[in-house]
PDB file of C-alpha atoms and ligand atoms in Angstrom:
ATOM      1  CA  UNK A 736     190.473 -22.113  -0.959  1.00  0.00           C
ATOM      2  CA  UNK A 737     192.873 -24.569  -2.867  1.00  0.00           C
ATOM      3  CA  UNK A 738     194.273 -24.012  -6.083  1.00  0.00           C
ATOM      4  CA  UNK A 739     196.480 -26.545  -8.508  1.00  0.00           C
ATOM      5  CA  UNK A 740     199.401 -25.023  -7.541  1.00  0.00           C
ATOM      6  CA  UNK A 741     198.875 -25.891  -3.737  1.00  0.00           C
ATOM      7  CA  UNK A 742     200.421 -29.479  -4.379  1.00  0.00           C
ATOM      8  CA  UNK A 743     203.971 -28.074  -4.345  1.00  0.00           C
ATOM      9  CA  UNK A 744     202.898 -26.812  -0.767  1.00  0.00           C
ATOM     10  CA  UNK A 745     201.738 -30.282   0.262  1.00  0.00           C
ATOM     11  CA  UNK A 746     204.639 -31.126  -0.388  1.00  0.00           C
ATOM     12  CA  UNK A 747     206.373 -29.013   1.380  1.00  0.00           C
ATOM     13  CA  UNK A 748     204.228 -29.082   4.622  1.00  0.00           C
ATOM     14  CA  UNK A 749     204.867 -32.862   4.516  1.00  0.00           C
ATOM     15  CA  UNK A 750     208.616 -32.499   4.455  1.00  0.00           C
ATOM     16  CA  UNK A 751     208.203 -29.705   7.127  1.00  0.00           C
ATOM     17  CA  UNK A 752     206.181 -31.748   9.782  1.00  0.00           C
ATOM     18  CA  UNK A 753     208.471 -35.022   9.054  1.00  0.00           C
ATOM     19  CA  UNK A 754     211.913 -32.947   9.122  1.00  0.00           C
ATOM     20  CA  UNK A 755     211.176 -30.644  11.659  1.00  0.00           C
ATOM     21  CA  UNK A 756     208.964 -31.562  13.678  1.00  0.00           C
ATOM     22  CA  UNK A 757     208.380 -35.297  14.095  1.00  0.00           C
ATOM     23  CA  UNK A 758     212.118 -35.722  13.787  1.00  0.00           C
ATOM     24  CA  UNK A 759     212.240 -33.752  16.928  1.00  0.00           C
ATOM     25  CA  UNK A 760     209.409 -36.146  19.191  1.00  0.00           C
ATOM     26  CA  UNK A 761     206.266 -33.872  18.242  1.00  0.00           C
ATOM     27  CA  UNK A 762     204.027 -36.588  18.683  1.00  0.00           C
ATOM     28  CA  UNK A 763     200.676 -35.829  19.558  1.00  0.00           C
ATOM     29  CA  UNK A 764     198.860 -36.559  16.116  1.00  0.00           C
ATOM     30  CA  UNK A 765     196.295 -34.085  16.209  1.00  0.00           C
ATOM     31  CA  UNK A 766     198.972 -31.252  16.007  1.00  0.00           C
ATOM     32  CA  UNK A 767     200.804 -33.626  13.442  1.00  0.00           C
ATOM     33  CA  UNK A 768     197.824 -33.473  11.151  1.00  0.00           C
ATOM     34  CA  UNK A 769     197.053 -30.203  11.513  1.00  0.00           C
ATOM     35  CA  UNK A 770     199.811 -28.901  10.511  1.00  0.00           C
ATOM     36  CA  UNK A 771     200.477 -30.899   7.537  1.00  0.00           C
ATOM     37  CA  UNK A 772     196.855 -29.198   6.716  1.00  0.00           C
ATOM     38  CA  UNK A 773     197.373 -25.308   7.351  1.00  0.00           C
ATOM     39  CA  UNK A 774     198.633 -23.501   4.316  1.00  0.00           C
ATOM     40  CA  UNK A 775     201.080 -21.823   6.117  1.00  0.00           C
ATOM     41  CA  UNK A 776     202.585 -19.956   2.898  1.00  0.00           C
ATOM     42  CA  UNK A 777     199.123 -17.990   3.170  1.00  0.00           C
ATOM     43  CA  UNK A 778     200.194 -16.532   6.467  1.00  0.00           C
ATOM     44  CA  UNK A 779     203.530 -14.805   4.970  1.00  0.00           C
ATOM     45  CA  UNK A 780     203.283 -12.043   2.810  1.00  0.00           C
ATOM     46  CA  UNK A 781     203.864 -12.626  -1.169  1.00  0.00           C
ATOM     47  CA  UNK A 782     207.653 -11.594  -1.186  1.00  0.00           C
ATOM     48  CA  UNK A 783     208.155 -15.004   1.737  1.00  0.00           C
ATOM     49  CA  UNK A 784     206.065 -17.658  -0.063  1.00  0.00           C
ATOM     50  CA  UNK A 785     208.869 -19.587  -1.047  1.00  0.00           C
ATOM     51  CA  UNK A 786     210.366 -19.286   2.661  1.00  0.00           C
ATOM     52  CA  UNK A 787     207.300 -20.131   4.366  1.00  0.00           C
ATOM     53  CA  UNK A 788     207.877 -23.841   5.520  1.00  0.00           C
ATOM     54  CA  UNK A 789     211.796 -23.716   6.445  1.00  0.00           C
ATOM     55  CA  UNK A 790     213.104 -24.230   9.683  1.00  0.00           C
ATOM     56  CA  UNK A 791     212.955 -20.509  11.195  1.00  0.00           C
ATOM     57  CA  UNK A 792     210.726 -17.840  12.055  1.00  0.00           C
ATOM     58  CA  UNK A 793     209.851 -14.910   9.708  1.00  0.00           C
ATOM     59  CA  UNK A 794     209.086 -11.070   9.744  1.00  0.00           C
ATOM     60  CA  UNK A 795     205.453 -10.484   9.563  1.00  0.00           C
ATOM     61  CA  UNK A 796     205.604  -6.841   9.246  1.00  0.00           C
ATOM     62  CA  UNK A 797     204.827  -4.143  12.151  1.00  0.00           C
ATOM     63  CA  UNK A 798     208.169  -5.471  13.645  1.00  0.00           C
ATOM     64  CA  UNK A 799     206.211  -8.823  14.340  1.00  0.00           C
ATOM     65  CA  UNK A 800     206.920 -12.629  13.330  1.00  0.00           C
ATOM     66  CA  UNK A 801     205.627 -15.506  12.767  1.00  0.00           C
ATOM     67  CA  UNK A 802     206.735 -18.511  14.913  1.00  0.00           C
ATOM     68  CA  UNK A 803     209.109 -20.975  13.574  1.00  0.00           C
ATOM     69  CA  UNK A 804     206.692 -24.215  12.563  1.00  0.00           C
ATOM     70  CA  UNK A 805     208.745 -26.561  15.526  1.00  0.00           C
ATOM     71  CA  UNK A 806     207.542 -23.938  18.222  1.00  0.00           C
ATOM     72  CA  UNK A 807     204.164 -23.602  16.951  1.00  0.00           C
ATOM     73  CA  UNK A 808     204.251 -27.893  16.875  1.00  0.00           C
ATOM     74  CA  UNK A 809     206.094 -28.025  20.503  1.00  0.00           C
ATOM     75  CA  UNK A 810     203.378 -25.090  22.281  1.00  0.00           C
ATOM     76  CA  UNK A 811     200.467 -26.602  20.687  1.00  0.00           C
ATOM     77  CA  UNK A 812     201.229 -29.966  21.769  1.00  0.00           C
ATOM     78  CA  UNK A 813     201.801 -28.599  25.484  1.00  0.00           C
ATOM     79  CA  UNK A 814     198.579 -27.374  25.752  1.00  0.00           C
ATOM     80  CA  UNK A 815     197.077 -31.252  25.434  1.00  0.00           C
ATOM     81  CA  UNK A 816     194.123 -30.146  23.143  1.00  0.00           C
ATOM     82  CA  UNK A 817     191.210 -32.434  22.606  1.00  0.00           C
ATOM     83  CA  UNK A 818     187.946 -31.486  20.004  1.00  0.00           C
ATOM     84  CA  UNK A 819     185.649 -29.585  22.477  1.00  0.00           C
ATOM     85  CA  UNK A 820     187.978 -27.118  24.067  1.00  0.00           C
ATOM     86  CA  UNK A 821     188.024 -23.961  23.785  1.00  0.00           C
ATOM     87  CA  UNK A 822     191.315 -22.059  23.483  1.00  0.00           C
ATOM     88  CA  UNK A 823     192.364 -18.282  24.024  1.00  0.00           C
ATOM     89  CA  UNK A 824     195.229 -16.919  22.028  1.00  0.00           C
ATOM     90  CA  UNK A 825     197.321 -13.699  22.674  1.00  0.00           C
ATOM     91  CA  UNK A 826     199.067 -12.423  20.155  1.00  0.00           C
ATOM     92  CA  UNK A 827     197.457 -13.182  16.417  1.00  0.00           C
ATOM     93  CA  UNK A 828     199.960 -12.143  14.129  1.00  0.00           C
ATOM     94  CA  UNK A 829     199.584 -14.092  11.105  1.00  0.00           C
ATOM     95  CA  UNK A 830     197.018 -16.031  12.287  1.00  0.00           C
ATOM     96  CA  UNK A 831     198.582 -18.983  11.494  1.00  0.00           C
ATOM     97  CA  UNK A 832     199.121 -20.505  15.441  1.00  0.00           C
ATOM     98  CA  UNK A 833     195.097 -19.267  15.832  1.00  0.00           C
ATOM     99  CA  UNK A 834     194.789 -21.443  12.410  1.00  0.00           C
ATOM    100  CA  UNK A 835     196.721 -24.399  14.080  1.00  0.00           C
ATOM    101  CA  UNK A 836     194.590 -24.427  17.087  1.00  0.00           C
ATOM    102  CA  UNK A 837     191.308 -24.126  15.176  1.00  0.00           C
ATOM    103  CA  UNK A 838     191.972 -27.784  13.115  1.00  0.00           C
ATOM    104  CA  UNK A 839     192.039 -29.135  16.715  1.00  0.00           C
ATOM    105  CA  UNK A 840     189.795 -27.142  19.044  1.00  0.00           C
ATOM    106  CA  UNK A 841     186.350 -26.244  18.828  1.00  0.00           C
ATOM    107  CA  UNK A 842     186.583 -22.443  19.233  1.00  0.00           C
ATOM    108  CA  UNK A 843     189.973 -20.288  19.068  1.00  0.00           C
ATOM    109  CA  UNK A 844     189.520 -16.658  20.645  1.00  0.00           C
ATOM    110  CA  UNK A 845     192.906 -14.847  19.778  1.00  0.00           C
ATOM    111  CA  UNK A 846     193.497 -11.180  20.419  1.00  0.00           C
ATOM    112  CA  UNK A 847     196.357  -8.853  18.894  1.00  0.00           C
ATOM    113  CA  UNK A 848     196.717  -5.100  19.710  1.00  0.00           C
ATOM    114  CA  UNK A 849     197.968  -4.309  16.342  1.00  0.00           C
ATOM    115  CA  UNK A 850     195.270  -3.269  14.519  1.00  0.00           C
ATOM    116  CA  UNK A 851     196.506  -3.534  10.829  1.00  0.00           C
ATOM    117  CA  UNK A 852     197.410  -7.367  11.813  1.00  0.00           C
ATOM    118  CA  UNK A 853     194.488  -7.533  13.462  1.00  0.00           C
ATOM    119  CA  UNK A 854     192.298  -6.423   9.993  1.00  0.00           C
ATOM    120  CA  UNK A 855     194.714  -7.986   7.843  1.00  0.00           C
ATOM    121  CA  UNK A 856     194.287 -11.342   9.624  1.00  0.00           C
ATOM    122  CA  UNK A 857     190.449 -11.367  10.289  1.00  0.00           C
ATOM    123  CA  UNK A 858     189.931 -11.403   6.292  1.00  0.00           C
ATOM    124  CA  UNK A 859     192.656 -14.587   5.998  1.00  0.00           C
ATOM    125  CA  UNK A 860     190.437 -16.186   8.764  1.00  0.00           C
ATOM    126  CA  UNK A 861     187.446 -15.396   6.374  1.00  0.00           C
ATOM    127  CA  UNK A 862     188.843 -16.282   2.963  1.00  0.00           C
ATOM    128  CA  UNK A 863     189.812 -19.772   4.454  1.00  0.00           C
ATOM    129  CA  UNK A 864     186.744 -20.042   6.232  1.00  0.00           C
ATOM    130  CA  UNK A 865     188.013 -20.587   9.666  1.00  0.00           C
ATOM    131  CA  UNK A 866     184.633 -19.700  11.023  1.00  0.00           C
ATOM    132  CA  UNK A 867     185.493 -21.078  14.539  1.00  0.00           C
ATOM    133  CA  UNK A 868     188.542 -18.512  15.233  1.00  0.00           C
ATOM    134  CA  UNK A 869     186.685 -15.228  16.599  1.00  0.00           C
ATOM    135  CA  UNK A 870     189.334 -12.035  16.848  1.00  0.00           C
ATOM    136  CA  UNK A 871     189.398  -9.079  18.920  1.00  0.00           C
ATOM    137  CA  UNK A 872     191.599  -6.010  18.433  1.00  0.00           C
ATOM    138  CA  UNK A 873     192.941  -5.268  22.570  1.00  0.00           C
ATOM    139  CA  UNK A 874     195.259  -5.991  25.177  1.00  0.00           C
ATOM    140  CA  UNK A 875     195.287  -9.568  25.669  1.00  0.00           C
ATOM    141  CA  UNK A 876     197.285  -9.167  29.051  1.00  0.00           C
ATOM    142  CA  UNK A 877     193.847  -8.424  30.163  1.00  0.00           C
ATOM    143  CA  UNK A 878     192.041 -11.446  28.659  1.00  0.00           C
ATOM    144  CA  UNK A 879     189.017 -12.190  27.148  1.00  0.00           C
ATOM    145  CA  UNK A 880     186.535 -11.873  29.936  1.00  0.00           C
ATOM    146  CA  UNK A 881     183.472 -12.107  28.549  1.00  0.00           C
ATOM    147  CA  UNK A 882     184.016 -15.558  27.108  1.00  0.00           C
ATOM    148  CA  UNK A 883     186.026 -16.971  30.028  1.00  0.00           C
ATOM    149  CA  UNK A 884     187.378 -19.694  31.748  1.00  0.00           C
ATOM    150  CA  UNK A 885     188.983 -21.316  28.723  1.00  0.00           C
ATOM    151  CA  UNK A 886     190.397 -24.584  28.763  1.00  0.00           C
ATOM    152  CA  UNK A 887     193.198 -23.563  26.860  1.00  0.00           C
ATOM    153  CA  UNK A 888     195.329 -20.568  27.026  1.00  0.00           C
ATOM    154  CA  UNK A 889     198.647 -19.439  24.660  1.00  0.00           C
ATOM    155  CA  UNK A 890     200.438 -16.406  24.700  1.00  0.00           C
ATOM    156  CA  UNK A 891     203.172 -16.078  21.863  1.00  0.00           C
ATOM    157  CA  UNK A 892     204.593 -12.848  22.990  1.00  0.00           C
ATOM    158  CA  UNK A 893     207.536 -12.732  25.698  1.00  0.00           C
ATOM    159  CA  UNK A 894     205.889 -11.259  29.119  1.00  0.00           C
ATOM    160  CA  UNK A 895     208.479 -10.399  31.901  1.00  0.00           C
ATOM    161  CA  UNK A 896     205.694 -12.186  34.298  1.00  0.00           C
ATOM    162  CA  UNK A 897     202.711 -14.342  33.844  1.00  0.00           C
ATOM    163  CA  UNK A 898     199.379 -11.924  33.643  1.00  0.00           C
ATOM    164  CA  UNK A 899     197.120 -12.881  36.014  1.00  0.00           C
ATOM    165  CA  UNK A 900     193.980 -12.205  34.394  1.00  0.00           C
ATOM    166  CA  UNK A 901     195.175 -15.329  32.392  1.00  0.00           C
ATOM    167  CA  UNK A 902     195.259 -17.448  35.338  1.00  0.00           C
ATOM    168  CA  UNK A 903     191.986 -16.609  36.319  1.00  0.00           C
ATOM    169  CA  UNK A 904     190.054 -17.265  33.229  1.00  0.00           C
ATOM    170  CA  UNK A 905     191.474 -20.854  32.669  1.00  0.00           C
ATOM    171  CA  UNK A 906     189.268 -23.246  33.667  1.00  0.00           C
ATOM    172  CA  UNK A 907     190.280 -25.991  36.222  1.00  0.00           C
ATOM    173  CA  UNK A 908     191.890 -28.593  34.735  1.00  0.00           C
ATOM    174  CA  UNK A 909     193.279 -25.940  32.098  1.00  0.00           C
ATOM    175  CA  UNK A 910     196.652 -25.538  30.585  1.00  0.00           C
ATOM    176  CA  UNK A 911     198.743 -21.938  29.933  1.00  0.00           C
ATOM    177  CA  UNK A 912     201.804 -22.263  27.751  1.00  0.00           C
ATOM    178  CA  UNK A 913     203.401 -18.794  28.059  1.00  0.00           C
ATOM    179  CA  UNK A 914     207.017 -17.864  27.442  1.00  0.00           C
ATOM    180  CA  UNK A 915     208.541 -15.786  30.901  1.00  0.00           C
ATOM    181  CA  UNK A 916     211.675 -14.023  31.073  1.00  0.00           C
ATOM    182  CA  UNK A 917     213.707 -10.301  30.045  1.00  0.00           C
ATOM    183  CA  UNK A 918     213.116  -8.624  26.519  1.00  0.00           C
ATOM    184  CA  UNK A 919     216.144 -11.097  24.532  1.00  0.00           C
ATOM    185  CA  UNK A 920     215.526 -14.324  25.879  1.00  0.00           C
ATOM    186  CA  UNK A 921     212.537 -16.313  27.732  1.00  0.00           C
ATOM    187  CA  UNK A 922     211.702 -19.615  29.439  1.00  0.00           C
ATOM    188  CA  UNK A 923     208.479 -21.660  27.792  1.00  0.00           C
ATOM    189  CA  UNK A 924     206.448 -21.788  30.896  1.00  0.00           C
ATOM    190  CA  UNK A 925     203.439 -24.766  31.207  1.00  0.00           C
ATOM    191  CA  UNK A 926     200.892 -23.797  34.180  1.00  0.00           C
ATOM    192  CA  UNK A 927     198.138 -26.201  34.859  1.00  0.00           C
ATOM    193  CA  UNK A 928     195.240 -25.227  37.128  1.00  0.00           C
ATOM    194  CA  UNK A 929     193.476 -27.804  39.041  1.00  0.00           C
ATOM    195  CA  UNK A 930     191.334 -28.239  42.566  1.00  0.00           C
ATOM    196  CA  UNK A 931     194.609 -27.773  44.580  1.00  0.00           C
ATOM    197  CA  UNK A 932     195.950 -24.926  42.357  1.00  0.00           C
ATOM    198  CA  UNK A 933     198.749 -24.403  39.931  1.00  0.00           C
ATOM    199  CA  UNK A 934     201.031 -26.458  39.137  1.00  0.00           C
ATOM    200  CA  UNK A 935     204.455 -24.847  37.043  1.00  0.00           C
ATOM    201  CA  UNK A 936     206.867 -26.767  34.456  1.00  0.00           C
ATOM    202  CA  UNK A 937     209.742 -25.497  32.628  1.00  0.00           C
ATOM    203  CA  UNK A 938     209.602 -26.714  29.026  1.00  0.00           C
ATOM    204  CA  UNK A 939     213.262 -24.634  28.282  1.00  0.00           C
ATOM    205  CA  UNK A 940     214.508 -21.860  26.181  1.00  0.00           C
ATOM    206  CA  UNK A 941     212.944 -19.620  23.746  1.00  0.00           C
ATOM    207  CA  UNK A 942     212.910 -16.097  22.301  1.00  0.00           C
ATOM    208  CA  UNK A 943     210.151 -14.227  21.214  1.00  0.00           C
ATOM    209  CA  UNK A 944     208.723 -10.690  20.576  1.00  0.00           C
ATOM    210  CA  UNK A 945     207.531  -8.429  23.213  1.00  0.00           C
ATOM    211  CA  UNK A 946     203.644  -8.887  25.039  1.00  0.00           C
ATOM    212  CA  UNK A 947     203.255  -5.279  25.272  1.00  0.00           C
ATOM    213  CA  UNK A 948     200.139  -4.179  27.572  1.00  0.00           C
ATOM    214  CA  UNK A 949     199.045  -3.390  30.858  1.00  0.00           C
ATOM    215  CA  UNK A 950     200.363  -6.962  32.680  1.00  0.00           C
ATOM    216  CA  UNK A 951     203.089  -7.722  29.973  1.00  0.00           C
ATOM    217  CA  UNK A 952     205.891  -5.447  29.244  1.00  0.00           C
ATOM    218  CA  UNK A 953     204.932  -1.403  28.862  1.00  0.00           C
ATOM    219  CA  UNK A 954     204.453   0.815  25.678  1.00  0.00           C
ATOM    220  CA  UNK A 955     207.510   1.287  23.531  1.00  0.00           C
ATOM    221  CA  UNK A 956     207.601   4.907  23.172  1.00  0.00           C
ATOM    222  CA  UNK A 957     207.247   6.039  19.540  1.00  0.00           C
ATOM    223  CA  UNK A 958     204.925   3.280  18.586  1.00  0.00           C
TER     224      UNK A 958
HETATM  225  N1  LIG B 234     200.793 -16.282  16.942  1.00  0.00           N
HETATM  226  C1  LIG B 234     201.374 -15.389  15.960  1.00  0.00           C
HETATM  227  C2  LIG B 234     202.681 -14.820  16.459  1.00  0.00           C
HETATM  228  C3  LIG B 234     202.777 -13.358  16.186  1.00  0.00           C
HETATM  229  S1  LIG B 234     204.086 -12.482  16.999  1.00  0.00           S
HETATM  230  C4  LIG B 234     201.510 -16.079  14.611  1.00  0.00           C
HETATM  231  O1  LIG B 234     201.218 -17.289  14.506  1.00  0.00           O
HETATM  232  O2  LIG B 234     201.871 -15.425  13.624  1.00  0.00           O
HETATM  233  C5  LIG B 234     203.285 -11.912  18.471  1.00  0.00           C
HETATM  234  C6  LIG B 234     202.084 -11.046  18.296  1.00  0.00           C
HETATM  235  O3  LIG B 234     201.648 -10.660  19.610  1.00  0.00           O
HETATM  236  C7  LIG B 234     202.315  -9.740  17.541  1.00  0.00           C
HETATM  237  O4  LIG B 234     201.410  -9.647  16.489  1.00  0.00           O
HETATM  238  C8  LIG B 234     202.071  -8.660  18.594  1.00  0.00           C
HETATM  239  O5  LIG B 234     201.513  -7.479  18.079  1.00  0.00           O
HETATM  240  C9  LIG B 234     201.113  -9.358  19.512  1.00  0.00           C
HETATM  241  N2  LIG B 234     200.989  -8.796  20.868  1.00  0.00           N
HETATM  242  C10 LIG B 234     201.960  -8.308  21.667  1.00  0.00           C
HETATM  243  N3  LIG B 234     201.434  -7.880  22.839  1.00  0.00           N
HETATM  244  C11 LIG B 234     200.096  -8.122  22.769  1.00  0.00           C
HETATM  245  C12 LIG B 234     198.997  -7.895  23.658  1.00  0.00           C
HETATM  246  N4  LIG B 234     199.157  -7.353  24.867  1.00  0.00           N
HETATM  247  N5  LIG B 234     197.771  -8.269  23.250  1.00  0.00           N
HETATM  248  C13 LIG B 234     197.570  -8.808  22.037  1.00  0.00           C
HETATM  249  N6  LIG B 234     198.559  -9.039  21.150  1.00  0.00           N
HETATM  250  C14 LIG B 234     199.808  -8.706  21.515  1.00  0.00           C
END
């Protein structure tokens, strides 16, 4: 829901997504748009508002974070979205990525194994009316098999290996953007499945938290 007050945010989002983000060759417009129309400052707690659209990622509680706006821009671009698709997400956080991906898609399906993220983020989704994100509170290294093959899939976690339920329920002529690597640093994987099989690109550097689950990295002890 907008309020008066949501014009200085305009404003910022504008200066985000031409500072950041076009000034670094995010061109597909549909991401473009998008973000210049997600309130991201709703996706940060209180304390961050101010913070919300600068150049970094911040702490989302639970140890978590939400993606700088430039990766968010750079993965959701990757994955080539057009209107009808229908995109898996692992890893909710915030909900803003899922939020992203719902301007553009048809139907988001995100899942986060966190469940006070996971509660905390379902009622955003519902006080901003994103009625075409559905949640689920699991591991997402397993999926979402009941609603499979998606045309889309994301992971913003760090995974020492791809999962390969993912790779099974993307549908051919699908796209997986999934960063790969050891717990400090990753590589931003792109995997597109088609009749002869998958095909791999490198899209660079990046560093995120851990996928923790049952094809992803295993429990931190203590959690
Ligand atoms: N897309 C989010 C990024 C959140 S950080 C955003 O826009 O804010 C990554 C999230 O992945 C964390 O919330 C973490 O709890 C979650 N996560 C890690 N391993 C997971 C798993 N196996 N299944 C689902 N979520 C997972």
């Amino acid at each position: 829901m907008m309020e008066t007050s949501d014009i200085k945010y305009t404003r910022h989002r504008e200066n985000m997504v031409r500072k950041q983000i076009e000034a670094r060759g995010i061109r597909d417009q549909r991401v473009l748009d998008a973000m210049r129309k997600v309130p991201r400052h709703l996706f940060v707690g209180e304390a961050l508002i101010e913070q919300a659209y600068g150049d970094f990622p911040l702490p989302i509680g639970e140890q978590q974070t939400i993606s700088q706006p430039y990766i968010v821009a750079e993965m959701t671009q990757a994955l080539a979205l057009s209107e009808n698709d229908r995109v898996l997400e692992i890893g909710t956080g915030s909900g803003y990525q899922a939020a992203v991906l719902a301007e553009i898609a048809d139907r988001v399906y995100t899942v986060e194994r966190i469940h006070s993220l996971f509660v905390k983020t379902r009622k955003l989704f519902d006080r901003l009316r994103y009625y075409n994100i559905l949640t689920r509170f699991s591991d997402g290294t397993l999926g979402w098999e009941e609603e499979a093959p998606f045309d889309a899939i994301i992971v913003t976690a760090g995974s020492p290996k791809i999962p390969e339920p993912l790779i099974h329920q993307l549908a051919p002529g699908g796209r997986l953007v999934i960063p790969v690597g050891d717990r400090f640093t990753q590589e931003m994987l792109k995997i597109c499945k088609d009749e002869k099989g998958i095909r791999e690109s490198n899209m660079g550097g990046c560093r995120f938290v851990k996928l923790i689950g049952e094809h992803g990295w295993s429990k931190v002890a203590g959690e």
